[in-house]
Coordinates of C-alpha atoms and ligand atoms in Angstrom, one line a residue:
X941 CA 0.0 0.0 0.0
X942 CA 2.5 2.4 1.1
X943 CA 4.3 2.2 -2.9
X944 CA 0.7 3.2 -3.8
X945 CA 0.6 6.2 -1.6
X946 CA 4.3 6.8 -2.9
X947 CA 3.3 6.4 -6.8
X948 CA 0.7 8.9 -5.8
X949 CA 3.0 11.4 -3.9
X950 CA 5.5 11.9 -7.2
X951 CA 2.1 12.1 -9.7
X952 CA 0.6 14.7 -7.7
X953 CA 1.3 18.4 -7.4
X954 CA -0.2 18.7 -3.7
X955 CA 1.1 17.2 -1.0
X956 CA -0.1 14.1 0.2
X957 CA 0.3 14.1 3.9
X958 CA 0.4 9.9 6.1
X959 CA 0.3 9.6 9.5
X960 CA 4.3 9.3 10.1
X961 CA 3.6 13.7 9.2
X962 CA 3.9 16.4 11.7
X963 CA 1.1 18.2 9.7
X964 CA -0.7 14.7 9.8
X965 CA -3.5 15.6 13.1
X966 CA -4.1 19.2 10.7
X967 CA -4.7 17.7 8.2
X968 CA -6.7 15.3 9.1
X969 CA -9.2 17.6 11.5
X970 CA -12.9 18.2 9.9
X971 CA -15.2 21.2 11.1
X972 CA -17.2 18.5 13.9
X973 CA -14.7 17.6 16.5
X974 CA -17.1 14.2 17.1
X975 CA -15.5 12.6 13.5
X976 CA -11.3 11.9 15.1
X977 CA -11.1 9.8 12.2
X978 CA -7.5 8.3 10.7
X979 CA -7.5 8.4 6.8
X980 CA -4.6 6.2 5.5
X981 CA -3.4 9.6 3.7
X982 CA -4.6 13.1 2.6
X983 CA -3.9 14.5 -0.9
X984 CA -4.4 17.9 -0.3
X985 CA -5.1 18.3 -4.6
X986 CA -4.2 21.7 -6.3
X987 CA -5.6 21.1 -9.4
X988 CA -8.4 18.7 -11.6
X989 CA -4.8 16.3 -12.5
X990 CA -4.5 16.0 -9.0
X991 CA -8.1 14.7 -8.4
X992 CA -7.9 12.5 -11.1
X993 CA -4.7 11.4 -10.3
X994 CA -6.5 10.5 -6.6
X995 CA -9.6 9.5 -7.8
X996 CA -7.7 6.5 -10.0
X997 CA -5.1 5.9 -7.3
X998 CA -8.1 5.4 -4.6
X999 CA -10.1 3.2 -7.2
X1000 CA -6.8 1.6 -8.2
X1001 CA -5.6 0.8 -4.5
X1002 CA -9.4 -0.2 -3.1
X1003 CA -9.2 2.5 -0.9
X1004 CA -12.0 3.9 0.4
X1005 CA -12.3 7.8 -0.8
X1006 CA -13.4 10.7 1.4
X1007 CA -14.4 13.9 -0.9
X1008 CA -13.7 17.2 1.4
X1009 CA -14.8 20.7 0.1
X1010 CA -14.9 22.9 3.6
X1011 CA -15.0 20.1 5.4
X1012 CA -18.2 21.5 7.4
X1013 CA -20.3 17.9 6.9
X1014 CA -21.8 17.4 10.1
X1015 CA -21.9 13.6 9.3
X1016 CA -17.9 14.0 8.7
X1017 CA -18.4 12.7 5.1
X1018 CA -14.7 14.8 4.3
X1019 CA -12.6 12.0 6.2
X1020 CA -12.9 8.6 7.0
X1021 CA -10.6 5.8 8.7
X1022 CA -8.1 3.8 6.7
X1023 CA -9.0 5.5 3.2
X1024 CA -7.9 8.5 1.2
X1025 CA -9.3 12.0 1.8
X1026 CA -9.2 13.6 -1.3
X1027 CA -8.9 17.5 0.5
X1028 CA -9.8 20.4 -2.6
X1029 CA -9.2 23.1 0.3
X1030 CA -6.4 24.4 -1.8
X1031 CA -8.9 24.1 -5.2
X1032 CA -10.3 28.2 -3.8
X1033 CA -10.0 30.6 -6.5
X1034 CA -13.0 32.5 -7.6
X1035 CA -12.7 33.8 -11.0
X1036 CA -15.2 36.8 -11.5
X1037 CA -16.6 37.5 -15.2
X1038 CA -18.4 41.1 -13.9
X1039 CA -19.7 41.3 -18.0
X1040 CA -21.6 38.0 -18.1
X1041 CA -22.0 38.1 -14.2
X1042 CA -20.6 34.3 -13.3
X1043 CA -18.3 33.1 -11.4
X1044 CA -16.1 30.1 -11.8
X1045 CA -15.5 29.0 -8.4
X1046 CA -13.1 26.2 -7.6
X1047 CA -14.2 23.1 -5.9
X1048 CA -12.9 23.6 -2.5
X1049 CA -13.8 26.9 -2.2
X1050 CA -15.9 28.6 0.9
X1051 CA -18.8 30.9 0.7
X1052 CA -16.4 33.4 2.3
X1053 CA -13.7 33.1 -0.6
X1054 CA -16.7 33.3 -3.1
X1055 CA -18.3 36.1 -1.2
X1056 CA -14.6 38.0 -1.5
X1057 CA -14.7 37.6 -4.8
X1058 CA -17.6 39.1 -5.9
X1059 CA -18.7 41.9 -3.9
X1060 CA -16.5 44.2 -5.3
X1061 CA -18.3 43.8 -8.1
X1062 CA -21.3 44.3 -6.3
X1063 CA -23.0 40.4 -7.1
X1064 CA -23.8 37.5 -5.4
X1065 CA -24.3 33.6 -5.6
X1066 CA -26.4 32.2 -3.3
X1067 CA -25.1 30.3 -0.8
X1068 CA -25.6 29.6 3.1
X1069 CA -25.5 32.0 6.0
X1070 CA -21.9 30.9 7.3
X1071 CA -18.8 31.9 5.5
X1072 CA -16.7 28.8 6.4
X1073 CA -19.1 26.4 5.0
X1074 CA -18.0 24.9 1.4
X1075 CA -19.4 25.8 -1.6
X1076 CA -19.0 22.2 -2.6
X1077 CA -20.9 20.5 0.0
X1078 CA -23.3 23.2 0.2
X1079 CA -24.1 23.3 -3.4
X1080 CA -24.3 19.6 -3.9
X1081 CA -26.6 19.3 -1.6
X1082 CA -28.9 22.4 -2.7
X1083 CA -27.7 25.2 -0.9
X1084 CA -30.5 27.5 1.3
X1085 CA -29.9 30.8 2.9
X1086 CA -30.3 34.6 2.9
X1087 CA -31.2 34.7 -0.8
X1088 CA -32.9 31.6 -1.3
X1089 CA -36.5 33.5 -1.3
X1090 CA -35.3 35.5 -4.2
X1091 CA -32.7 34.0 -6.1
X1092 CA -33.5 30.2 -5.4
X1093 CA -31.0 27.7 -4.1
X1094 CA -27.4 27.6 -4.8
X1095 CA -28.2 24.9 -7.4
X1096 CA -30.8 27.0 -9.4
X1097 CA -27.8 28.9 -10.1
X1098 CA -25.3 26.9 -11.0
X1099 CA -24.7 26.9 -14.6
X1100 CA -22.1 24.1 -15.3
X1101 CA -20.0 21.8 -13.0
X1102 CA -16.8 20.1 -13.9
X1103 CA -16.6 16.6 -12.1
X1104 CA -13.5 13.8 -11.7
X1105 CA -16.1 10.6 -12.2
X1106 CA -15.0 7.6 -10.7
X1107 CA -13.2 6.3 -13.6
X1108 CA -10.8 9.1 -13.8
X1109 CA -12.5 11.2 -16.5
X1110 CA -13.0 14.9 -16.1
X1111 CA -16.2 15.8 -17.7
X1112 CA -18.2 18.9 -17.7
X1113 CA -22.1 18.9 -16.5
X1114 CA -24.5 21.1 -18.0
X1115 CA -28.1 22.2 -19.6
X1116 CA -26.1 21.2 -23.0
X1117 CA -23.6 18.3 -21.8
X1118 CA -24.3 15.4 -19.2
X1119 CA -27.3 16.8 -19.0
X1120 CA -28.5 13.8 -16.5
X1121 CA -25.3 14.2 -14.5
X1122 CA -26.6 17.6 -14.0
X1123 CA -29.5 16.9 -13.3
X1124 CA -28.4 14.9 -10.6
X1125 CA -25.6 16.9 -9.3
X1126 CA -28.2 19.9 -8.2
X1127 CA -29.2 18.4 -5.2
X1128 CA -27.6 15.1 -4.8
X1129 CA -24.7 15.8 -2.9
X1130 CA -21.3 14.0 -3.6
X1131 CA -22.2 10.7 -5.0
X1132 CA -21.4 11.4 -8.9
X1133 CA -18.2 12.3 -8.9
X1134 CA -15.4 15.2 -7.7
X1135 CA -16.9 18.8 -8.7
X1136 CA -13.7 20.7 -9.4
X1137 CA -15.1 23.8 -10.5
X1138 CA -18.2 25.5 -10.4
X1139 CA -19.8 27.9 -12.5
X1140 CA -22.6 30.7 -11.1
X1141 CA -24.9 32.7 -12.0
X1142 CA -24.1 35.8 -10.5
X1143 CA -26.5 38.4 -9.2
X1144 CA -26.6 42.4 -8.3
X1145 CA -26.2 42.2 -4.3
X1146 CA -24.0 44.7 -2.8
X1147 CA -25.0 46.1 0.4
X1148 CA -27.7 44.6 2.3
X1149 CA -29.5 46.0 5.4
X1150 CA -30.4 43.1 7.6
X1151 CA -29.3 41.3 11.0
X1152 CA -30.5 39.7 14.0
X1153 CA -34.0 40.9 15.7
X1154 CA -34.2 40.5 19.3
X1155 CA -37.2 39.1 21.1
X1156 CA -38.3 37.5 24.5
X1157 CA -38.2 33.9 24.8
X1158 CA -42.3 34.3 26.2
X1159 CA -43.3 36.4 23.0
X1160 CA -41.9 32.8 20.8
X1161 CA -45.9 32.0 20.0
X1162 CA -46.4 35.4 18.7
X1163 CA -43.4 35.8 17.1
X1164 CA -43.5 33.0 14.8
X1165 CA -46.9 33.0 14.5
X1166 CA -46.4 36.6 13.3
X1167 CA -43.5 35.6 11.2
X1168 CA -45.4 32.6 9.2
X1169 CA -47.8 34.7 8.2
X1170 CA -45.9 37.0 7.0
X1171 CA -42.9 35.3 5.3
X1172 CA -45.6 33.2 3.2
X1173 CA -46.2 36.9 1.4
X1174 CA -43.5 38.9 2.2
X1175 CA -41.6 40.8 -0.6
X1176 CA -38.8 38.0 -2.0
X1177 CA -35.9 40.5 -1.7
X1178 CA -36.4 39.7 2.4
X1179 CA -34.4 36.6 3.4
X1180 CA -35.1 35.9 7.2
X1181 CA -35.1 32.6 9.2
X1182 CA -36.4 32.1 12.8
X1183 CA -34.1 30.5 16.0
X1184 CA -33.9 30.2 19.5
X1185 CA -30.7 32.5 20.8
X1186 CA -29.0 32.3 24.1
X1187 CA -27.8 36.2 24.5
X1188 CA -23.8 35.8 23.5
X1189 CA -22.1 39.1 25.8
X1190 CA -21.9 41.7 22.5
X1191 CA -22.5 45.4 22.6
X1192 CA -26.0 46.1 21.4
X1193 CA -27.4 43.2 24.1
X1194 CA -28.0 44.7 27.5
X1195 CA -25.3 43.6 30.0
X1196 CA -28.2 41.8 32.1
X1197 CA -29.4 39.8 29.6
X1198 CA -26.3 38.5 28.1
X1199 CA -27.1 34.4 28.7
X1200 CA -30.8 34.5 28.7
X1201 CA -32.6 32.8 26.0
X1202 CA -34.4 34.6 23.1
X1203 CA -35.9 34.3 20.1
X1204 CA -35.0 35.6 17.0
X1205 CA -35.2 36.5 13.2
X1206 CA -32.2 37.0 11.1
X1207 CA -33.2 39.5 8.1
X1208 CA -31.4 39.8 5.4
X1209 CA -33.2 43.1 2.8
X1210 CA -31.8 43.1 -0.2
X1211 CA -33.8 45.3 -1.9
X1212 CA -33.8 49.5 -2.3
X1213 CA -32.1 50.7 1.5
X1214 CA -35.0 53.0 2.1
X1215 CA -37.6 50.7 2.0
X1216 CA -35.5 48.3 4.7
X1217 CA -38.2 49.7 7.6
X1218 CA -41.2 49.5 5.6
X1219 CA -40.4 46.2 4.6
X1220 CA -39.5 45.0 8.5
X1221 CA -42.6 46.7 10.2
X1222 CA -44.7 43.8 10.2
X1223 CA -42.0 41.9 12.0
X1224 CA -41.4 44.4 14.2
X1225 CA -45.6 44.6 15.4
X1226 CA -45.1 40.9 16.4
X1227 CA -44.2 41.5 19.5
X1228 CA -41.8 44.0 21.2
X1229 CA -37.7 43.5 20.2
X1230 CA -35.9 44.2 22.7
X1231 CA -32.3 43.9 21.0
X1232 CA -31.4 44.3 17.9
X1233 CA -28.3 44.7 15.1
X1234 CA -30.1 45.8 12.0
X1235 CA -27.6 48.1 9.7
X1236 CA -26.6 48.5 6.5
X1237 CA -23.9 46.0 5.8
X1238 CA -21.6 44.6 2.9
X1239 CA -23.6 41.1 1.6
X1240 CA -20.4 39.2 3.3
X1241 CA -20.7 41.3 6.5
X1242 CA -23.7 39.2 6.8
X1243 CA -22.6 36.1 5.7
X1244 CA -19.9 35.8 8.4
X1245 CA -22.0 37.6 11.0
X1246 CA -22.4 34.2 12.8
X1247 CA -19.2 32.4 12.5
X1248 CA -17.2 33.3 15.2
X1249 CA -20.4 31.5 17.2
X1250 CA -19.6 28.3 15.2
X1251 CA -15.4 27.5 15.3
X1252 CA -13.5 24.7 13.9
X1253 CA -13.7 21.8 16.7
X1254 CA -16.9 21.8 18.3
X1255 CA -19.4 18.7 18.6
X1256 CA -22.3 18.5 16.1
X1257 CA -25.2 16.6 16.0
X1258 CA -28.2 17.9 14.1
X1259 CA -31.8 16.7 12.5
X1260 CA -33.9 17.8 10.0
X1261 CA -37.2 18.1 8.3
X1262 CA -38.9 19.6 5.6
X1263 CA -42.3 21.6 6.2
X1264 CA -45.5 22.8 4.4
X1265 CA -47.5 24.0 7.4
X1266 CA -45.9 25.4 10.1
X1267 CA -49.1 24.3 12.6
X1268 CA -50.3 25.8 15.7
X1269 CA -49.3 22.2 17.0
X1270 CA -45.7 22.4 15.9
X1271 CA -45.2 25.8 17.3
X1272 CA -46.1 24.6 20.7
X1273 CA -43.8 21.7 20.4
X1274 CA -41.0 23.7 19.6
X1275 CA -41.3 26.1 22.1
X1276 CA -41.5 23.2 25.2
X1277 CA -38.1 22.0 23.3
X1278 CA -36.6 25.5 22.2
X1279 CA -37.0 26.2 26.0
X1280 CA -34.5 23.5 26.5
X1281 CA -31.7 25.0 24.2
X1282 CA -28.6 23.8 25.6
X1283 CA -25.9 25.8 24.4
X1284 CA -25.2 29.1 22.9
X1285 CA -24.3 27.5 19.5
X1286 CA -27.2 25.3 19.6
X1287 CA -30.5 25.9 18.3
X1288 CA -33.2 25.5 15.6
X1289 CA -32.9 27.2 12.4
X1290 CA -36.3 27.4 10.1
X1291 CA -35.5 28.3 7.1
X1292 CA -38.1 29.9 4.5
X1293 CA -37.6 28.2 1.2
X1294 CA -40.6 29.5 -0.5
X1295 CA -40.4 32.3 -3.5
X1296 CA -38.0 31.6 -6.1
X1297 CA -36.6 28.3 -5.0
X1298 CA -40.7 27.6 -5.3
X1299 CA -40.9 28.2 -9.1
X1300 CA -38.1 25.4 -10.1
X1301 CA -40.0 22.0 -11.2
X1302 CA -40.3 19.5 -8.6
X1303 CA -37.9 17.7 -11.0
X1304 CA -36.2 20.2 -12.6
X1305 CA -33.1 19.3 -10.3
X1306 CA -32.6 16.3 -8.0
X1307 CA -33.8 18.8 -5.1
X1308 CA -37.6 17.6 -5.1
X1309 CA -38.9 19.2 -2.5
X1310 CA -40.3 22.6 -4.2
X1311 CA -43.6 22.4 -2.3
X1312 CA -41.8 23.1 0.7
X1313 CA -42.5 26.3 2.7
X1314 CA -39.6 25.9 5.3
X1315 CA -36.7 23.7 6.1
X1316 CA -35.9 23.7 9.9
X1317 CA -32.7 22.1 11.1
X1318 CA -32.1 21.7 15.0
X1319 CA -28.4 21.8 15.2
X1320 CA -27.0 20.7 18.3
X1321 CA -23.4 22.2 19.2
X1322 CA -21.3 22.0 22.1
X1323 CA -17.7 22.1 22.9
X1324 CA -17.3 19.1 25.6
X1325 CA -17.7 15.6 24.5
X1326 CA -18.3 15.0 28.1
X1327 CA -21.7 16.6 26.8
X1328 CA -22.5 14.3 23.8
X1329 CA -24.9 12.7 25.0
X1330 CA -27.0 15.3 27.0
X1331 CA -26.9 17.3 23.9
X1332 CA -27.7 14.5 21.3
X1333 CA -31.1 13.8 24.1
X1334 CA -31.8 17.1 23.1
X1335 CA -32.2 17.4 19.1
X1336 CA -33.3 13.7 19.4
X1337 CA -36.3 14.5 21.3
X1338 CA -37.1 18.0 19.9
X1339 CA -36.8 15.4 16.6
X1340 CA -39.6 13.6 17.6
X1341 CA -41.7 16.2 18.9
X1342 CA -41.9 18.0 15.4
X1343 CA -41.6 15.0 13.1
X1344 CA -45.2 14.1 13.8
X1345 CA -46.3 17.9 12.6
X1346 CA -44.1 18.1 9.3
X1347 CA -46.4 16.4 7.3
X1348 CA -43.3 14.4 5.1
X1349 CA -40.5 12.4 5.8
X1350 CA -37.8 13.6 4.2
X1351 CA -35.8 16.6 5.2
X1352 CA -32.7 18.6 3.3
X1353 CA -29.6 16.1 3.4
X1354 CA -27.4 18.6 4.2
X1355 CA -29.1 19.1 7.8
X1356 CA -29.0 15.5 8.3
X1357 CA -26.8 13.1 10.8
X1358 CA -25.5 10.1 9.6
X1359 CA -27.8 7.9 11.9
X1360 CA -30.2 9.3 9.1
X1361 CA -28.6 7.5 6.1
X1362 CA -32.4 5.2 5.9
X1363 CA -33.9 8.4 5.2
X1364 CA -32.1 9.6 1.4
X1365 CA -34.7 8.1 -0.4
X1366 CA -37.1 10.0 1.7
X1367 CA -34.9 13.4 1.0
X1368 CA -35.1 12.7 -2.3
X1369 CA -39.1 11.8 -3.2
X1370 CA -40.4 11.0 -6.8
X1371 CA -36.6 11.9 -7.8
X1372 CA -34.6 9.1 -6.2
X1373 CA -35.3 6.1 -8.2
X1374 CA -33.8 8.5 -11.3
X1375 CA -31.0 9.3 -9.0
X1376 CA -30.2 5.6 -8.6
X1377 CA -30.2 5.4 -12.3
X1378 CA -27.6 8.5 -12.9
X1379 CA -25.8 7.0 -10.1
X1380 CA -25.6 3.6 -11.8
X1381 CA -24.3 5.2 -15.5
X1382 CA -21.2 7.5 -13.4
X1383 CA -20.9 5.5 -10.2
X1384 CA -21.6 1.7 -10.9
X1385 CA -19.5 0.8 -8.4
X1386 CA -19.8 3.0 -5.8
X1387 CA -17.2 4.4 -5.3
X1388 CA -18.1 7.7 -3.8
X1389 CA -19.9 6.6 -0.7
X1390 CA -18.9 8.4 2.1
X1391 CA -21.9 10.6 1.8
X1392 CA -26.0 10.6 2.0
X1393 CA -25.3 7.6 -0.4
X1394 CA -27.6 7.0 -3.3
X1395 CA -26.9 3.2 -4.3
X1396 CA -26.8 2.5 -8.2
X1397 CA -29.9 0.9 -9.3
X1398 CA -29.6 -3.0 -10.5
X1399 CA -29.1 -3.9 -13.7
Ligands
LIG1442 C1 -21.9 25.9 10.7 C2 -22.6 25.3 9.5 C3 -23.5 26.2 8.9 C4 -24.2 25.7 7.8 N1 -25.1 26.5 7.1 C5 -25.8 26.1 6.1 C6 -26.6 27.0 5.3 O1 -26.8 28.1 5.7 N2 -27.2 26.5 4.2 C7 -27.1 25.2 3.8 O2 -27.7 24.8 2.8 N3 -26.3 24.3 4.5 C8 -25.6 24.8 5.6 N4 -24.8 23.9 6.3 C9 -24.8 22.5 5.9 C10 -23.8 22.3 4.8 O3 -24.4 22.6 3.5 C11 -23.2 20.9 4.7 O4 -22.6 20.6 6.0 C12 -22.3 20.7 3.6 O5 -22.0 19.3 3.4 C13 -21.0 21.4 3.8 O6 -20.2 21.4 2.7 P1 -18.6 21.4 2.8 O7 -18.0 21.4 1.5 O8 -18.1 22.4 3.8 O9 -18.4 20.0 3.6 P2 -17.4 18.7 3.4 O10 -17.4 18.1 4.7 O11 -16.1 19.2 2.8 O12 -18.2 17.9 2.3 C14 -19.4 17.2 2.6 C15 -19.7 16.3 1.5 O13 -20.0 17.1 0.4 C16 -19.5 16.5 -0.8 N5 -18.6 17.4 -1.4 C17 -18.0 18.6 -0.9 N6 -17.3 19.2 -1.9 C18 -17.4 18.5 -3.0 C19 -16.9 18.6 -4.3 N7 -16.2 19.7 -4.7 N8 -17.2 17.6 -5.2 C20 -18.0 16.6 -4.9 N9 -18.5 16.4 -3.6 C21 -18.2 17.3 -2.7 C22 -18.8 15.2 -0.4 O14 -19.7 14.2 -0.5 C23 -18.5 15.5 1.0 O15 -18.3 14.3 1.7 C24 -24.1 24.3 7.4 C25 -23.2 23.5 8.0 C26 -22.5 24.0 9.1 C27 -21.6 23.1 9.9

């Protein structure tokens, strides 16, 4: 094995880093501290030859492969034990074309890199609402956040995709080539193949006005009562997702309130500045908000607005549905569980996915869920293991106290554990049986599996 990883070492232009290397326990590290796994080596690829070049020797060797973008997968799908981690982190240039307004955006890229590529310009992809997460993952998997209501998902606006496939080849994926790998590439996740580049659809967004709205814990009924009401209608240019907040000690929360629990929204308006208030108003009649950070901010202000709350290292474990109605009934249940927020990182995200991400065919992409109003993840994170399993008791039963309201079984696979592997054909509805199928034509064997794994369909 180890002439393997040597043949490897002088075909590659990255380095390809094995346990007997000091940068071994670096390189190795993925975002959730809960995944200490020991890949037999990581080629930390600098370009598509070195992907192919790991793809084949992975293949080649009967290795197991990891794919890792930003290396954010709460599952830890970017390493594994005893196989190869095929890391793209260095893959992060963002090429801007401001004339056609796209972006070619390498495959181990971050929001953040993308985000600092493109505001000067004054445009936008869609992406999430953390700048440390992969564009890879994130994309592959769908992509929701602040512009999602406008704009779509990240996949809505990918144009083309260039992916290693498992036997080596670099092909390009697009609405005129591959179209079925495509297809299946908008939405699911990392089972066709290494995405070395990405090309966007870019969009104007420059400065935003938006942030995080303030209110008490007890107003939680009104406020998101208020807020789906309102968010079913609102103008698409307003991004805004509810969650539960423990008070973090920053200077626009009142000293005596830092460490008390709150609700929130996160706004994001990206429409003209002046019509910001207008716009918020009826969010701000919900009930009273009693802290707030609302400005006028660069788009990738925003975007990594919340990171420092979320570092390298911490335990994950998180669940997820997807929702029509958000019922009377499930509001109740999450406020008895939302009560019980463990942690300053932890809560539950609902995210509003209706508006443009609504007017893609159910199976347009492999994303299927386009009747979906909201997709609410409750992400549990903490920083002592000695934790784990307090904090797992806690998104398992606020799990099962929803799950009975959501009215479908699947949720977004990018929210999901990987004690929720049973449910990808649920993620995927009508589309996974053609999933299988595309699967079967670029992945016969399998090959990329370390993942919310879509098995090639029989013969
Ligand atoms: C703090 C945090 C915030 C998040 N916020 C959001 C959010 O706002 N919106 C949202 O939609 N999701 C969000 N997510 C979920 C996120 O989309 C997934 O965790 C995603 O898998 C992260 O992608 P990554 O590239 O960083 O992960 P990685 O761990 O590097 O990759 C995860 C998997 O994606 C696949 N993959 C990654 N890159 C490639 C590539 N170039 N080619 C082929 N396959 C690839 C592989 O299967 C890989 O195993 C968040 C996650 C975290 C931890």
């Amino acid at each position: 094995m180890s002439k393997l990883i040597d043949k490897l070492s002088d075909t590659v232009r990255g380095r390809v880093i094995t346990a007997s290397d000091p940068d071994y326990d670096d390189a190795r590290a993925v975002y959730n501290a809960m995944h200490d796994r020991k890949p037999r080596a990581i080629v930390q690829c600098m370009d598509s030859a070195d992907v192919m070049a790991a793809v084949a020797a992975g293949r080649d060797g009967g290795l197991d492969v990891a794919i890792r973008g930003g290396g954010h997968s709460v599952p830890g799908f970017g390493t594994l034990d005893d196989g190869l981690v095929i890391d793209l982190s260095k893959m992060n240039n963002v090429q801007v074309d401001p004339n056609k307004k796209v972006a070619c955006v390498g495959g181990g890229a971050t929001w953040g890199d993308t985000d600092h590529a493109t505001y000067p310009f004054g445009l936008a992809a869609p992406g999430g609402i953390i700048s440390t997460t992969g564009v890879g993952g994130l994309t592959l998997g769908g992509g929701i956040g602040y512009l999602t209501r406008s704009l779509g998902l990240s996949v809505d606006n990918l144009l083309s995709a260039d992916v290693v496939l498992a036997d080596g080849r670099q092909v390009t994926a697009s609405h005129y080539q591959n179209e079925d790998l495509f297809w299946a590439l908008r939405g699911g996740g990392g089972n066709f193949g290494v995405v070395t580049n990405f090309e966007f659809q870019l969009h104007e967004v420059g400065d935003i006005v938006g942030g995080p709205l303030f209110y008490e814990f007890e107003d939680a009924a009104a406020v998101l009562q208020g807020y789906r009401e309102y968010i079913a209608q609102a103008p698409e240019q307003l991004g805004c997702f509810f969650g539960w907040q423990i008070a973090p000690p920053l200077p626009f929360i009142p000293e005596n309130r830092v460490g008390d629990l709150f609700c929130v929204l996160v706004t994001c308006w990206n429409g003209p500045h002046e019509e910001a208030e207008k716009v918020l108003k009826p969010l701000r009649d919900v009930a009273e908000v009693k802290a707030e950070y609302f400005e006028v901010m660069p788009f990738p202000a925003l975007n990594s607005l919340f990171d420092d709350a979320v570092p390298k290292g911490m335990q994950h474990y998180w669940k997820a549905d997807f929702i029509t109605e958000l019922t009377d009934q499930a509001i109740a249940a999450h406020i008895v569980h939302g009560e019980k927020t463990p942690h300053i990182s932890s809560s539950m995200h609902l995210h509003p996915i209706n508006g443009a991400a609504q007017r893609v065919g159910a199976d347009e992409t492999a994303f299927g869920h386009r009747d979906k109003n909201f997709s609410p993840v409750i992400a549990g994170i903490w920083d002592d293991p000695a934790d784990n399993e307090a904090n797992i008791r806690w998104v398992k039963d606020y799990y099962e106290a929803i799950h009975p309201h959501s009215g479908s079984d699947g949720g977004y696979v990018n929210f999901m554990s990987s004690d929720d592997e049973h449910r990808v054909a649920a993620n995927y509805g009508a589309n996974h049986e053609r999933l299988t199928a595309v699967k079967a034509k670029y992945d016969p064997d399998n090959v990329f599996h370390i993942n919310q794994n879509i098995f090639p369909a029989k013969g």
